[in-house]
Amino acid sequence: MNRDQARKRIAYLRDEIRRHDRLYYVEAQPEITDYEYDQLFRELQELEAKFPDLVTPDSPTQRVGGAPVKEFPSVRHTVPMLSLEKTDTLEGLRKFDADVRKYLGTEPVAYVLEPKVDGVSIAVRYEKGQLVLGATRGDGTTGDDITANIKTIRAIPLALPRPLTIEIRGEAYMPLSAFEQFNEKLRQTGERPFPNPRNATAGTLKQLDPRIVAQRPLSAVFYAAIGGSFTSQAETLTGLKELGLPVPPWWLCRDIEEVLERYHRDIIAGGDETRDLRTQVPYELDGIVLKVNSFAQQQRIPAKARAPGHAIVFKPEHWIKPAETKIRDITVQVGRTGVLTPVAELEPVFVQGSTVSRATLHNEEEIKRKDIRIGDTVIVRKAGMVIPEVVEVVRSKRTGRERVFKMPTTCPACGGPVRRDPEFVAVRCENISCPAQLKRTIQHYGQRRAMDIEGLGEVLVNQLVDAGLVRDVADLYGLRVGQLAALERMGEKSAANIVRAISESRQRPLWRLLHGLGIQHVGEEAARKLASHFGSLDAIAQASVEELQQCEDVGPVMAASIHDFFRNPRNVAVIEKLRAAGVNMREEAIGSRAATGPFAGKTVVITGTLATMSRDEAQEKLRAAGANVTGSVSKKTDYLIVGTDAGSKLEKARALGVRTLSEQEFLEMLKK
Ligand code: AMP
Ligand code: ZN
C-alpha cells in the first residue's frame, strides 16, 4: 500500500469508527459487533504506525495519549457551573410555574423536561471543531483540566463535523451494566468495589493516568451549550445531537399542565416499573429537570443565589435512594395520645438532603416483622420526603452481637403503667397527666398545619410543661412575657414575639382549631370538611354520631371518636377555657354561605393561571364557600375554573360535559 492509498484508507477507517461511535453512543443503534469494531480500530492503528506523519490529533487512536500527570491544572469557567433548585412534590412544580409567571406574566411558557443524570458534571470545549479542553465543575467557578481523561471517553467526539467554537456541558457517567461488571472485576482482583456508579465515575476522572481512564467504561451525555447560536433548550438538544453529541431523552411541553401529564405518562409511566424512565436510560437519575424552553424568557427570570431561576429539579419520592447506617440504640417516645413509639437512634447519615440521626420504628409489631435489632446495619429513607424511616435490615452485615429490643412495661416519661391496645397494636400510657403526652398535645396545637403559632417549637414546649407553666393548651393564652423571658435561652424580644404569636392564633379559622385539638383520627382534611359542614365548634360538639357522619369523608370510627372527645369532661373544660380566652370557634361568618352558597357542596377543579389571585388563595376561598377542591377533572366535578393557559383539564372537562367558569364568573359567584 503506498502513501496515497494509506491516506485514503485511514480517512475511510476514521470516518467509519466515528460513524460507529455515533451509532453506538448517540443513536443507541449499533450496526456492528464489538469484534468488528476492534478490527477497524486495529487496522487504523497499524496503518498509522506505518505512516506516522498521517496521524492527526483527532484520530480515534489518539484518545489515549498523554503520560500521567502529577496534578491537574486549574481552569476558570467562562460561565459558572451552577447548582439547581429542587422540589419533591408536584405542588412544588406548580409553584415554580407560578414563580416563573411573576416575571413572564400570562404569556405562554413552554418547558423542556429532561432527566437529571446522576453523573459527574463536565465542560468540554471545541475550538474550530477540535476538542481542546475537558474540565470538571470543581467549585463551580474553577475546575480541573482533565482533557486527557475526557478524550478517552468514546461517547465524546474528538472533532465536530463543523469547525465550530463552542463549549458544551453535561455529565460523564458509568453505564449501570458496565458498573456492575467493573465492580465484579475489582472484587476478583481483591480491590474495593465502588459504592455506586457516580462514585466510580468521579474516582475514574480523578485518575492522573489517562491510560487507566481509557480502560474504564465511561460514557457521557450533554444538555447545554455556551457560544452556540441556539435560542432555546429544545434547539440546543436537537443541535447537539446533530453535532454527534449524545443527549438525554427530553420532552418539550407547551405548559405546566403538559409537564405534569408527561411526567405521569412517560416518566413514572403510571407506576409501570417496566416503562418508568429509570429503566429506559443507562444511567442513574437524580430527578427530572424542568427548564423554561426559550432562552429569551430564561433571561427575564433572575437567578437564585447559586442556581438559575429558570430551572428546577423534581425528584419523585419513590426514586429516592435509601442510605445505609447503624442503629446505636432503640429508645421509646411517648406521643400525644399516650402511645409509646420505639425510635431508632442512628449513626448520623446523610439522606435526601439532610443528616438523620433518629427514625421512627412505629411499633413493636413492625420491629418484629422487620426483625430490627440494636446494633443492626439498616437502610434508611424519608417517608413522604420528611419522616426518616427504617426500610430494612442489611442481614449480611449481622455480626451476632445485635440485641433484641423489648418494649418497656412502664411509661418512660412518667413511670406510670402501660396498657396494650389490642386493636391498634399500640402500647399506651394510661396516665392522663403524663407530661410527655401533654408536651406532644401542645406541640400539635401550635404546629404550622394547626394553629400555626410561630416559635412554639419542641424545646419551648418542653420547657413550658416542665416549668409547670402550661397544663393544657388553653394555658398558652395566659402566658406573660415575663414568665417566658425567665426561661433558659429566651430573651425579652423572643418572649414578646411568642406571646404575640399565641395571641394572634385566636383569630385562626375553625378548621385549624379543630385540627389543633388533636381528636383521634381527625386530620387536617377532615377538620376542613367538618368546619365547613357544621360552621361552628359547638355544632360539631353537639352533633350525634349519625349527624357527624353526614359530613363528607367522616366514617363511623371518626364520628365515634369526635363524639367521645366532646363528651370527655376534661376536654369540655379545656374548650370552655379556650372560649373564655377569646379563641375563634366559628367558621368566620361564612358558615351560612358555606351551607347555601353556589359553591356549597360542589366539587371544583382549577386549571391555568388566575389573574387576580394565586391558586392557593382561590382554593382557600372555594373551601370557605363550601366547595370541595380537587386536583383532577372527573365525572364528579361540578365546575372547572379556567385561568389563562389552561391545560388538558379543559379538554377533559369539555369531553365530560363539566361546566366551566371563567375567572370573572368565579368571582361573581363567590359574592353570591
Ligand atoms: P446540584 O449540584 O444537585 O444542585 O445539581 C446541579 C447539577 O446537576 C449540574 O451542575 C449538572 O451537573 C447536573 N445535571 C444533571 N443533569 C442535568 C440536566 N439535564 N440539566 C442541568 N443540569 C444537570
Ligand atoms: Zn406516661
mmCIF file of C-alpha atoms and ligand atoms in Angstrom, residues 334 411 413-416 429 431 434 437, ligand 2:
data_model
loop_
_atom_site.group_PDB
_atom_site.id
_atom_site.type_symbol
_atom_site.label_atom_id
_atom_site.label_comp_id
_atom_site.label_asym_id
_atom_site.label_seq_id
_atom_site.Cartn_x
_atom_site.Cartn_y
_atom_site.Cartn_z
ATOM 1 C CA VAL A 334 -44.491 8.934 74.317
ATOM 2 C CA CYS A 411 -44.090 4.720 80.637
ATOM 3 C CA ALA A 413 -41.896 9.648 80.719
ATOM 4 C CA CYS A 414 -43.981 9.296 83.887
ATOM 5 C CA GLY A 415 -43.260 5.785 85.130
ATOM 6 C CA GLY A 416 -46.981 5.004 85.012
ATOM 7 C CA CYS A 429 -49.521 5.170 78.806
ATOM 8 C CA ASN A 431 -51.821 8.358 82.914
ATOM 9 C CA CYS A 434 -48.420 12.185 81.727
ATOM 10 C CA GLN A 437 -48.479 13.397 76.287
HETATM 11 ZN ZN ZN B 2 -46.689 8.457 80.779
#
